[in-house]
Coordinates of C-alpha atoms in Angstrom, one line a residue:
Chain A
X1 CA 0.0 0.0 0.0
X2 CA 1.4 3.4 -0.9
X3 CA 0.1 6.8 -0.2
X4 CA 0.8 7.7 -3.8
X5 CA -1.1 5.0 -5.4
X6 CA -4.0 7.2 -6.3
X7 CA -2.0 10.0 -7.9
X8 CA 0.9 8.5 -9.8
X9 CA 0.2 4.9 -10.8
X10 CA 3.4 3.1 -11.2
X11 CA 4.1 1.6 -14.6
X12 CA 3.5 -2.2 -14.7
X13 CA 7.1 -3.1 -15.7
X14 CA 9.4 -0.7 -14.0
X15 CA 12.6 0.2 -15.8
X16 CA 14.5 -0.3 -12.6
X17 CA 13.7 -4.0 -12.5
X18 CA 14.7 -4.3 -16.2
X19 CA 18.0 -2.7 -15.5
X20 CA 18.7 -4.8 -12.4
X21 CA 18.6 -7.9 -14.6
X22 CA 21.3 -6.5 -16.9
X23 CA 24.9 -7.6 -16.1
X24 CA 26.8 -4.9 -14.3
X25 CA 29.5 -3.8 -16.7
X26 CA 31.5 -0.6 -17.0
X27 CA 28.3 1.1 -18.0
X28 CA 26.5 -0.2 -14.9
X29 CA 29.3 1.0 -12.7
X30 CA 29.4 4.4 -14.3
X31 CA 25.7 4.7 -13.9
X32 CA 26.0 3.8 -10.2
X33 CA 28.7 6.4 -9.7
X34 CA 26.5 9.0 -11.4
X35 CA 23.6 8.1 -9.1
X36 CA 25.7 8.6 -6.0
X37 CA 27.0 11.9 -7.4
X38 CA 23.4 13.1 -7.9
X39 CA 22.3 12.1 -4.4
X40 CA 25.4 13.4 -2.7
X41 CA 24.5 17.1 -2.3
X42 CA 21.1 16.2 -0.7
X43 CA 22.7 13.6 1.5
X44 CA 25.3 16.1 2.7
X45 CA 22.6 18.6 3.5
X46 CA 20.6 16.0 5.5
X47 CA 23.8 14.9 7.3
X48 CA 24.7 18.5 8.2
X49 CA 21.4 20.0 9.2
X50 CA 19.6 16.9 10.5
X51 CA 21.7 13.9 11.5
X52 CA 24.7 15.7 13.0
X53 CA 22.6 18.0 15.1
X54 CA 20.5 15.0 16.2
X55 CA 23.5 13.2 17.4
X56 CA 24.6 16.3 19.1
X57 CA 21.3 16.6 20.9
X58 CA 21.7 13.0 22.2
X59 CA 25.3 13.9 23.4
X60 CA 24.2 17.1 25.0
X61 CA 21.4 15.4 26.8
X62 CA 24.0 13.5 28.9
X63 CA 25.8 16.7 29.9
X64 CA 25.0 19.8 32.0
X65 CA 25.9 22.2 29.2
X66 CA 24.6 25.7 29.5
X67 CA 24.2 28.3 26.7
X68 CA 26.9 31.1 26.7
X69 CA 28.4 29.9 29.9
X70 CA 32.1 29.9 30.8
X71 CA 31.7 26.8 32.9
X72 CA 33.1 23.7 31.3
X73 CA 30.3 21.2 30.7
X74 CA 30.4 17.9 32.6
X75 CA 29.0 14.5 31.7
X76 CA 26.2 13.7 34.0
X77 CA 24.9 10.4 32.7
X78 CA 21.2 10.0 32.9
X79 CA 20.8 12.7 35.5
X80 CA 18.8 15.0 33.1
X81 CA 16.4 12.3 32.3
X82 CA 15.9 11.2 35.9
X83 CA 15.4 14.8 36.9
X84 CA 12.9 15.4 34.2
X85 CA 10.8 12.3 34.9
X86 CA 10.8 13.2 38.6
X87 CA 9.7 16.7 38.0
X88 CA 5.9 17.3 38.2
X89 CA 6.2 20.2 35.8
X90 CA 7.7 18.0 33.1
X91 CA 5.3 15.1 33.8
X92 CA 2.4 17.5 33.3
X93 CA 3.8 18.7 29.9
X94 CA 4.0 15.0 28.9
X95 CA 0.4 14.6 30.0
X96 CA -0.7 17.7 28.1
X97 CA 1.0 16.5 25.0
X98 CA -0.8 13.1 25.2
X99 CA -4.1 14.8 25.9
X100 CA -3.5 17.2 23.0
X101 CA -2.5 14.5 20.6
X102 CA -5.1 11.9 21.4
X103 CA -8.1 14.3 21.5
X104 CA -7.1 16.4 18.5
X105 CA -6.4 13.4 16.4
X106 CA -9.6 11.7 17.6
X107 CA -11.9 14.7 16.8
X108 CA -10.1 15.4 13.5
X109 CA -10.6 11.8 12.3
X110 CA -14.3 11.7 13.2
X111 CA -15.0 15.1 11.8
X112 CA -12.7 14.6 8.8
X113 CA -14.4 11.2 8.0
X114 CA -17.9 12.7 8.3
X115 CA -16.9 15.6 6.0
X116 CA -15.2 13.3 3.5
X117 CA -18.4 11.2 3.4
X118 CA -20.6 14.2 2.8
X119 CA -18.3 15.7 0.1
X120 CA -18.0 12.2 -1.5
X121 CA -21.6 12.2 -2.6
X122 CA -22.5 13.8 -5.9
X123 CA -24.0 17.3 -5.6
X124 CA -23.7 20.6 -7.4
X125 CA -21.0 22.8 -6.0
X126 CA -18.9 19.9 -4.7
X127 CA -15.7 21.3 -6.2
X128 CA -16.4 24.6 -4.4
X129 CA -16.8 22.9 -1.1
X130 CA -13.6 20.9 -1.6
X131 CA -11.8 24.2 -2.4
X132 CA -13.1 25.8 0.7
X133 CA -11.6 22.9 2.7
X134 CA -8.1 24.1 1.6
X135 CA -8.5 27.4 3.3
X136 CA -7.9 26.4 6.9
X137 CA -5.1 24.2 5.7
X138 CA -3.4 27.1 3.9
X139 CA -3.6 29.5 6.8
X140 CA -0.3 29.7 8.8
X141 CA -0.6 28.2 12.3
X142 CA 0.5 31.5 13.8
X143 CA -2.2 33.3 11.9
X144 CA -4.9 30.8 12.9
X145 CA -3.7 31.0 16.5
X146 CA -4.0 34.8 16.6
X147 CA -7.3 34.7 14.8
X148 CA -8.7 32.4 17.4
X149 CA -7.1 34.3 20.2
X150 CA -9.2 37.2 19.1
X151 CA -12.3 35.0 18.7
X152 CA -11.8 33.7 22.2
X153 CA -11.5 37.1 23.7
X154 CA -13.3 37.0 27.1
X155 CA -15.3 40.3 26.6
X156 CA -15.3 41.1 22.8
X157 CA -14.7 37.7 21.4
X158 CA -17.1 36.3 18.8
X159 CA -17.2 32.8 20.4
X160 CA -18.7 34.3 23.5
X161 CA -21.0 36.5 21.4
X162 CA -22.4 33.5 19.6
X163 CA -22.7 31.2 22.6
X164 CA -24.1 33.8 25.0
X165 CA -25.9 36.5 23.0
X166 CA -27.1 34.6 19.9
X167 CA -27.6 31.0 20.8
X168 CA -28.1 31.5 24.6
X169 CA -26.2 28.2 25.2
X170 CA -24.1 29.8 28.0
X171 CA -25.4 32.2 30.7
X172 CA -22.3 34.2 30.9
X173 CA -19.1 34.8 29.0
X174 CA -16.1 32.5 29.5
X175 CA -12.5 33.5 29.5
X176 CA -11.6 30.6 27.3
X177 CA -7.8 31.0 27.3
X178 CA -7.3 32.6 30.7
X179 CA -9.2 29.9 32.5
X180 CA -6.8 27.0 33.1
X181 CA -9.7 24.5 32.9
X182 CA -10.7 25.6 29.4
X183 CA -7.4 26.7 27.9
X184 CA -6.2 23.4 26.6
X185 CA -9.6 22.3 25.2
X186 CA -9.9 25.7 23.5
X187 CA -6.4 25.2 21.9
X188 CA -7.3 21.7 20.8
X189 CA -10.4 23.1 19.1
X190 CA -8.2 25.4 17.1
X191 CA -6.0 22.5 16.0
X192 CA -9.0 20.5 15.1
X193 CA -10.4 23.4 13.0
X194 CA -7.0 23.8 11.2
X195 CA -6.3 20.2 10.4
X196 CA -9.7 18.6 9.9
X197 CA -9.8 19.7 6.3
X198 CA -6.4 18.0 5.6
X199 CA -7.8 14.8 7.2
X200 CA -11.0 15.1 5.2
X201 CA -9.1 15.6 1.9
X202 CA -6.8 12.6 2.5
X203 CA -9.8 10.4 3.4
X204 CA -11.8 11.7 0.4
X205 CA -8.9 10.5 -1.8
X206 CA -9.2 7.1 -0.1
X207 CA -13.0 7.0 -0.6
X208 CA -12.6 7.8 -4.3
X209 CA -10.6 4.6 -4.7
X210 CA -13.4 2.4 -3.5
X211 CA -15.4 1.1 -6.5
X212 CA -19.1 1.7 -6.6
X213 CA -19.7 -1.8 -7.8
X214 CA -19.2 -3.1 -4.3
X215 CA -22.0 -0.9 -3.0
X216 CA -24.3 -2.0 -5.8
X217 CA -23.6 -5.7 -5.1
X218 CA -24.2 -5.2 -1.4
X219 CA -27.5 -3.5 -2.2
X220 CA -28.6 -6.6 -4.1
X221 CA -27.6 -8.6 -1.1
X222 CA -29.9 -6.5 1.0
X223 CA -27.3 -4.6 3.0
X224 CA -28.5 -1.4 4.7
X225 CA -26.5 1.8 4.9
X226 CA -25.1 1.1 8.3
X227 CA -23.9 -2.3 7.3
X228 CA -22.4 -0.8 4.1
X229 CA -20.5 1.8 6.2
X230 CA -19.1 -0.7 8.7
X231 CA -18.5 -3.6 6.4
X232 CA -17.5 -2.0 3.1
X233 CA -16.4 1.7 3.6
X234 CA -14.5 1.4 6.8
X235 CA -12.4 -1.7 6.0
X236 CA -11.6 -0.4 2.5
X237 CA -10.7 3.0 3.8
X238 CA -8.3 1.5 6.4
X239 CA -5.1 2.2 4.5
X240 CA -5.9 5.8 3.9
X241 CA -7.2 6.2 7.4
X242 CA -3.9 4.7 8.8
X243 CA -1.7 7.0 6.9
X244 CA -3.7 10.0 7.8
X245 CA -3.8 9.0 11.5
X246 CA -0.1 8.4 11.7
X247 CA 0.8 11.7 10.0
X248 CA -1.5 13.6 12.3
X249 CA -0.2 11.9 15.4
X250 CA 3.4 12.7 14.5
X251 CA 2.4 16.3 13.9
X252 CA 0.3 16.7 17.0
X253 CA 2.9 15.2 19.3
X254 CA 5.5 17.9 18.5
X255 CA 3.0 20.7 18.7
X256 CA 4.6 24.1 19.4
X257 CA 3.3 27.0 17.3
X258 CA -0.4 27.1 18.4
X259 CA 0.4 26.6 22.1
X260 CA 3.2 29.2 22.1
X261 CA 1.3 31.9 20.3
X262 CA -1.8 31.5 22.4
X263 CA -0.4 30.8 25.8
X264 CA 3.5 31.2 25.6
X265 CA 5.0 29.3 28.5
X266 CA 1.9 29.0 30.7
X267 CA 2.1 25.8 32.8
X268 CA -1.5 24.7 32.2
X269 CA -1.1 24.3 28.5
X270 CA 2.7 23.6 28.1
X271 CA 3.5 20.7 25.9
X272 CA 6.9 18.9 25.8
X273 CA 8.0 20.8 22.7
X274 CA 7.2 24.1 24.4
X275 CA 9.0 22.9 27.5
X276 CA 12.0 21.9 25.5
X277 CA 12.3 25.2 23.8
X278 CA 12.0 27.1 27.1
X279 CA 14.7 25.0 28.7
X280 CA 17.0 25.1 25.7
X281 CA 16.8 28.7 24.7
X282 CA 15.0 30.8 27.3
X283 CA 16.6 29.2 30.3
X284 CA 19.8 28.3 28.5
X285 CA 19.8 24.8 30.0
X286 CA 21.0 23.0 26.9
X287 CA 21.6 19.6 28.6
X288 CA 18.2 19.4 30.3
X289 CA 16.4 20.8 27.2
X290 CA 18.1 18.3 25.0
X291 CA 16.9 15.5 27.2
X292 CA 13.3 16.7 26.8
X293 CA 13.9 16.9 23.0
X294 CA 15.3 13.4 22.9
X295 CA 12.1 12.2 24.7
X296 CA 10.0 13.7 22.0
X297 CA 12.2 12.3 19.3
X298 CA 12.1 8.8 20.7
X299 CA 8.3 8.9 20.9
X300 CA 8.0 10.1 17.3
X301 CA 10.7 7.6 16.2
X302 CA 8.4 4.7 17.2
X303 CA 5.7 6.1 15.0
X304 CA 8.1 6.6 12.1
X305 CA 9.2 3.0 12.2
X306 CA 5.6 2.0 12.2
X307 CA 4.9 4.3 9.3
X308 CA 7.9 3.2 7.1
X309 CA 6.8 -0.4 7.6
X310 CA 3.3 0.5 6.4
X311 CA 4.2 2.1 3.2
X312 CA 7.0 -0.2 2.1
X313 CA 9.7 1.8 0.4
X314 CA 10.8 -1.2 -1.7
X315 CA 7.7 -1.0 -3.7
X316 CA 8.5 2.5 -4.8
Chain B
X1 CA -23.6 12.2 9.0
X2 CA -22.2 9.1 7.6
X3 CA -25.6 8.0 6.5
X4 CA -26.2 11.1 4.4
X5 CA -23.4 10.1 2.0
X6 CA -24.6 6.6 2.1
X7 CA -28.1 7.8 1.2
X8 CA -26.8 9.6 -1.8
X9 CA -24.8 6.6 -2.8
X10 CA -27.7 4.2 -2.3
X11 CA -30.0 6.3 -4.4
X12 CA -27.4 6.6 -7.1
X13 CA -26.9 2.8 -7.0
X14 CA -30.6 2.3 -7.0
X15 CA -31.1 4.2 -10.2
X16 CA -28.7 2.0 -11.9
X17 CA -30.5 -1.1 -10.7
X18 CA -34.0 0.0 -11.6
X19 CA -34.1 -2.2 -14.7
X20 CA -32.9 -5.3 -12.8
X21 CA -34.8 -5.2 -9.5
X22 CA -37.6 -2.8 -8.5
X23 CA -36.1 -0.8 -5.6
X24 CA -38.1 0.3 -2.7
X25 CA -39.6 3.7 -3.6
X26 CA -39.5 6.2 -0.8
X27 CA -42.2 8.8 -0.5
X28 CA -41.0 12.1 -2.0
X29 CA -41.5 14.1 1.2
X30 CA -38.7 12.2 3.0
X31 CA -36.5 12.8 -0.1
X32 CA -37.1 16.5 0.2
X33 CA -36.4 16.6 3.9
X34 CA -33.3 14.5 3.2
X35 CA -32.2 17.1 0.6
X36 CA -32.8 20.0 2.9
X37 CA -30.9 18.3 5.8
X38 CA -28.0 17.5 3.4
X39 CA -27.7 21.1 2.3
X40 CA -27.9 22.3 5.8
X41 CA -25.0 20.0 6.6
X42 CA -23.0 21.5 3.7
X43 CA -23.8 25.0 4.9
X44 CA -22.6 24.1 8.4
X45 CA -19.4 22.6 7.0
X46 CA -18.7 25.8 5.0
X47 CA -19.5 27.9 8.0
X48 CA -17.2 25.9 10.2
X49 CA -14.3 26.0 7.8
X50 CA -14.6 29.6 6.5
X51 CA -16.1 31.6 9.4
X52 CA -12.8 32.2 11.4
X53 CA -11.0 33.7 8.3
X54 CA -14.1 35.7 7.4
X55 CA -14.1 37.0 11.0
X56 CA -10.5 38.0 10.7
X57 CA -11.2 39.9 7.5
X58 CA -14.3 41.7 9.1
X59 CA -12.3 42.6 12.2
X60 CA -9.4 44.0 10.2
X61 CA -11.9 46.3 8.3
X62 CA -13.8 47.5 11.4
X63 CA -13.2 50.8 13.2
X64 CA -11.6 50.3 16.6
X65 CA -14.6 52.0 18.2
X66 CA -16.9 49.4 16.8
X67 CA -14.6 46.4 17.3
X68 CA -15.3 46.5 21.0
X69 CA -19.0 46.7 20.7
X70 CA -21.1 44.1 22.3
X71 CA -23.0 42.4 20.8
X72 CA -20.6 42.2 17.9
X73 CA -21.8 43.1 14.4
X74 CA -21.3 40.4 11.8
X75 CA -21.2 42.6 8.8
X76 CA -19.1 45.8 8.9
X77 CA -21.5 48.8 8.5
X78 CA -18.6 51.0 7.4
X79 CA -15.2 49.8 6.0
X80 CA -12.1 51.2 7.7
X81 CA -8.8 50.7 5.9
X82 CA -6.7 52.3 8.6
X83 CA -5.4 49.0 10.0
X84 CA -4.1 48.0 6.7
X85 CA -2.6 51.4 6.2
X86 CA -0.9 51.1 9.6
X87 CA 0.5 47.6 8.8
X88 CA 1.7 48.6 5.4
X89 CA 3.5 51.7 6.7
X90 CA 5.1 49.7 9.5
X91 CA 8.8 49.3 8.7
X92 CA 9.2 46.2 10.8
X93 CA 6.3 44.4 9.1
X94 CA 7.6 45.3 5.6
X95 CA 11.1 44.1 6.6
X96 CA 9.6 40.8 7.9
X97 CA 7.6 40.4 4.7
X98 CA 10.8 40.8 2.6
X99 CA 12.6 38.3 4.9
X100 CA 9.8 35.8 4.5
X101 CA 9.9 36.1 0.7
X102 CA 13.7 35.8 0.5
X103 CA 13.9 32.9 2.9
X104 CA 11.0 30.9 1.4
X105 CA 12.0 31.5 -2.2
X106 CA 15.7 30.7 -1.4
X107 CA 14.8 27.5 0.4
X108 CA 12.4 26.3 -2.3
X109 CA 15.0 27.1 -5.1
X110 CA 17.7 25.0 -3.3
X111 CA 15.4 22.2 -2.4
X112 CA 14.1 21.9 -6.0
X113 CA 17.6 22.0 -7.5
X114 CA 19.2 19.5 -5.1
X115 CA 16.0 17.5 -4.7
X116 CA 15.2 16.9 -8.3
X117 CA 18.8 15.8 -9.0
X118 CA 18.6 13.3 -6.1
X119 CA 15.0 12.2 -7.2
X120 CA 16.2 11.6 -10.7
X121 CA 18.8 9.1 -9.4
X122 CA 16.4 7.5 -6.9
X123 CA 13.5 7.3 -9.4
X124 CA 15.3 6.3 -12.6
X125 CA 18.6 4.6 -11.7
X126 CA 18.9 1.3 -9.9
X127 CA 21.9 1.3 -7.6
X128 CA 23.1 -0.2 -4.3
X129 CA 22.0 1.9 -1.3
X130 CA 19.0 3.3 -3.0
X131 CA 16.5 1.8 -0.6
X132 CA 18.5 2.8 2.4
X133 CA 18.6 6.4 1.1
X134 CA 14.9 6.4 0.5
X135 CA 14.3 5.2 4.1
X136 CA 16.5 8.0 5.5
X137 CA 14.8 10.6 3.3
X138 CA 11.4 9.4 4.3
X139 CA 12.1 9.4 8.0
X140 CA 13.5 13.0 7.6
X141 CA 10.1 14.1 6.4
X142 CA 8.8 13.3 9.9
X143 CA 11.6 14.9 11.8
X144 CA 10.5 16.9 14.8
X145 CA 12.3 20.3 14.5
X146 CA 12.5 20.8 18.3
X147 CA 14.7 17.7 18.6
X148 CA 17.6 19.5 16.9
X149 CA 16.7 23.1 18.0
X150 CA 19.5 23.3 20.6
X151 CA 22.3 21.9 18.5
X152 CA 21.3 23.9 15.5
X153 CA 21.4 27.0 17.6
X154 CA 25.0 26.2 18.6
X155 CA 25.9 25.4 15.0
X156 CA 24.4 28.6 13.7
X157 CA 26.4 30.7 16.2
X158 CA 29.5 28.9 15.1
X159 CA 30.0 27.0 18.4
X160 CA 30.7 23.6 17.0
X161 CA 33.8 21.6 15.8
X162 CA 34.0 23.5 12.5
X163 CA 35.0 27.1 12.4
X164 CA 31.9 28.7 10.8
X165 CA 30.9 32.3 11.0
X166 CA 28.2 33.3 13.4
X167 CA 25.0 33.1 11.3
X168 CA 22.6 34.0 14.2
X169 CA 19.9 36.4 13.1
X170 CA 20.6 36.0 9.3
X171 CA 18.4 34.8 6.6
X172 CA 21.0 32.3 5.4
X173 CA 20.6 30.5 8.7
X174 CA 16.9 30.1 8.1
X175 CA 17.3 29.1 4.4
X176 CA 19.7 26.3 5.4
X177 CA 17.7 25.0 8.3
X178 CA 14.4 25.1 6.4
X179 CA 16.0 22.5 4.0
X180 CA 15.4 20.0 6.8
X181 CA 11.7 19.9 6.0
X182 CA 11.6 21.1 2.4
X183 CA 14.4 18.9 0.9
X184 CA 13.3 15.4 2.0
X185 CA 9.7 16.2 1.0
X186 CA 10.8 17.4 -2.4
X187 CA 12.9 14.3 -3.0
X188 CA 10.1 12.0 -1.9
X189 CA 7.5 13.5 -4.1
X190 CA 9.8 14.1 -7.1
X191 CA 11.0 10.5 -7.0
X192 CA 7.5 9.4 -7.5
X193 CA 7.0 11.7 -10.4
X194 CA 10.2 10.4 -12.2
X195 CA 9.3 6.9 -11.4
X196 CA 5.9 7.2 -13.0
X197 CA 7.4 8.3 -16.4
X198 CA 7.6 5.6 -19.1
X199 CA 11.0 4.0 -19.3
X200 CA 11.2 4.0 -23.1
X201 CA 11.8 7.8 -23.0
X202 CA 15.4 7.6 -21.8
X203 CA 16.1 4.2 -23.2
X204 CA 15.6 5.6 -26.7
X205 CA 17.8 8.6 -26.0
X206 CA 20.5 6.6 -24.4
X207 CA 20.6 4.3 -27.4
X208 CA 21.1 7.4 -29.5
X209 CA 24.1 8.1 -27.4
X210 CA 22.9 10.9 -25.3
X211 CA 24.4 10.9 -21.8
X212 CA 22.3 10.5 -18.6
X213 CA 22.6 14.1 -17.7
X214 CA 21.4 15.3 -21.1
X215 CA 18.5 12.9 -20.8
X216 CA 17.8 14.4 -17.4
X217 CA 18.0 18.1 -18.4
X218 CA 16.4 17.9 -21.8
X219 CA 13.8 15.1 -21.5
X220 CA 12.9 14.2 -18.0
X221 CA 13.1 17.6 -16.2
X222 CA 10.8 19.4 -18.7
X223 CA 8.3 16.5 -18.3
X224 CA 8.6 16.8 -14.6
X225 CA 7.7 20.5 -14.6
X226 CA 4.2 19.9 -13.2
X227 CA 5.7 18.0 -10.4
X228 CA 8.2 20.8 -9.7
X229 CA 5.4 23.3 -9.5
X230 CA 3.4 21.2 -7.0
X231 CA 6.3 20.4 -4.8
X232 CA 7.7 23.9 -5.0
X233 CA 4.3 25.3 -3.9
X234 CA 3.9 22.9 -1.0
X235 CA 7.5 23.6 0.1
X236 CA 6.9 27.3 -0.3
X237 CA 3.8 27.2 1.9
X238 CA 5.7 25.1 4.5
X239 CA 8.6 27.6 4.6
X240 CA 6.3 30.6 4.6
X241 CA 4.4 29.2 7.6
X242 CA 7.4 28.0 9.7
X243 CA 7.6 29.5 13.1
X244 CA 9.8 27.7 15.6
X245 CA 13.2 28.1 13.8
X246 CA 12.3 31.7 12.8
X247 CA 11.5 32.5 16.4
X248 CA 14.7 30.9 17.8
X249 CA 17.3 31.8 15.3
X250 CA 16.5 35.5 14.9
X251 CA 16.2 38.4 17.3
X252 CA 15.3 41.4 15.2
X253 CA 13.9 42.5 11.9
X254 CA 17.1 41.9 10.0
X255 CA 16.0 38.3 9.6
X256 CA 12.6 37.9 11.4
X257 CA 9.9 36.5 9.2
X258 CA 6.2 37.5 9.1
X259 CA 5.1 34.7 11.3
X260 CA 7.3 35.9 14.1
X261 CA 6.2 39.5 13.4
X262 CA 2.6 38.6 13.7
X263 CA 3.1 36.7 17.0
X264 CA 4.8 39.8 18.4
X265 CA 2.5 42.4 16.9
X266 CA 1.5 45.1 19.4
X267 CA -0.7 48.2 19.3
X268 CA 0.4 51.7 18.5
X269 CA 0.5 52.4 22.1
X270 CA 0.8 50.0 25.0
X271 CA -2.8 50.8 26.0
X272 CA -4.3 49.9 22.6
X273 CA -5.5 46.4 22.0
X274 CA -3.6 45.2 18.9
X275 CA -6.3 42.9 17.5
X276 CA -7.5 44.8 14.5
X277 CA -3.9 45.5 13.3
X278 CA -3.0 41.9 14.0
X279 CA -5.9 40.7 11.9
X280 CA -4.9 43.1 9.1
X281 CA -1.4 41.7 9.1
X282 CA -2.7 38.2 9.3
X283 CA -5.0 38.7 6.4
X284 CA -2.1 40.2 4.4
X285 CA 0.2 37.3 4.9
X286 CA -2.5 34.7 4.3
X287 CA -4.1 36.1 1.2
X288 CA -1.2 35.3 -1.1
X289 CA -1.2 31.7 0.1
X290 CA -5.0 31.4 -0.4
X291 CA -4.7 32.9 -3.9
X292 CA -1.9 30.3 -4.7
X293 CA -4.0 27.5 -3.3
X294 CA -7.1 28.4 -5.2
X295 CA -5.2 28.8 -8.5
X296 CA -3.3 25.6 -8.1
X297 CA -5.9 23.6 -6.1
X298 CA -5.8 20.5 -8.3
X299 CA -2.0 20.3 -8.2
X300 CA -2.0 20.8 -4.5
X301 CA -4.6 18.2 -3.8
X302 CA -2.6 15.7 -5.9
X303 CA 0.6 16.6 -4.2
X304 CA -0.9 16.4 -0.7
X305 CA -2.2 12.9 -1.3
X306 CA 1.1 11.9 -3.0
X307 CA 3.4 13.1 -0.2
X308 CA 0.8 13.0 2.5
X309 CA 3.3 15.3 4.2
X310 CA 2.4 18.5 5.9
X311 CA 5.9 20.0 5.9

């Protein structure tokens, strides 16, 4: 299964396999050298700006290095990790990250699936609705965070205006972001708004791959709509659903922008990425911050391994 | 909501089956109700996706005195351009806008150049190590930026084993670090574009004695132009929207990008609430993106599902 199957159908007989069968002569070796030459600049960039700093982050996480400090750093073993995991403040950032990730991915999937199913049916103006879905996706996270910050304003915000003055759902206005109990859910709602369309579009692409014949056949067999959804749509949508889920999980787990713009370093909404940035740069504790960064990396690494297994590079 | 789509599909399917088996006919009244509910649903979806941006536009065009009226008015009675005038006369914002353009265009240009060369090798040439490289590239597309924030910060300031100049607060630092998310994505999607082209193309040219690089420049690259446009656009959007690196590696408007500028936007005086100006600035940096997305929506949809990568 490949995420690209629906866009770029691979040719039946790939030239690559034809070539592999050829005996490797001088031509083959020259071709191989050319391939490496072409890949080299990109590999160097990846090595320099991603792999090397990553290794450095691991190394720093075992030291007590501080930014711009005259003190010579010392190797402290796992002290940073032990300190972090013992600290309530860090544990609560982990908890916020998990809450953020699980609830935003959950709501995005449900809403995204619902929207995808609605758009999938034939109606006039379908293209227009699909285009509209791209708007929240295209809006920069910083912009969407400031937009919603204004919408959530406790006195003049439009959210309170709709809920209190128009729909009369609430009796009095709520300070959505200032109240520690509602701040994280309010931010999750912003993330859900911003990424649901992306989810819906990915799932829509998956739905369009399902042949209508199957539905017609099931109709002959007397299946009702609920049965059709759970026994045809959902199982056949599974590959697209999985890819979308994993991508969103990875993205949500490292969330920084929306939290930082709306609440900066407030403890009630701080996630691991925000915590890491505060330790690394604002508090100049490179060692400790790197340990927090490594923890995020390791969590994401597990998902990446899962993902690369799912889409099978060899088939490309 | 799921059943609405299923309804539409069932009725569509039923029409096709009419000649074979007589389907249950529903009374027309329920059909009309179903139609109305369906359109209400569509309206609700449109409201949900579009209202926040609409509200940003309305707020940016409202007089400060009316902005803080309760209850709010959902349609501006008079249009006030002063917030846009303020933003566009603001030197810091203009500098940030220029920085964003330079950084995004620079990153995209380098990513497309290096990326399409690598993708050509990965998509058209079978060689040892190809799969390993593809794996590395793919895992890079999911790299959390914060995991390397601290060490990149040191490298940018020249505090690592190589003697490099201090690039802190320069656009070059941003262009280079933005390659982390634009380059692997470009390689990944372009590899698929090259891969999908028929093999006879270059076989014929190679038999004619043209070298691999000539085949690349003169035959494959022109054919890959649509792919370059798509990946370039998606990479541009990702670079334009980036925040964490821009926030961390800059400290004034010599290199600050618009995203950082917006997050730090304040009022003309410390007593003024900055919302309307902030909304005007937000609308200004978002409109070009929305225009691009609307113009190239087909390509973007294809690219999104191909890469399934957000940035």
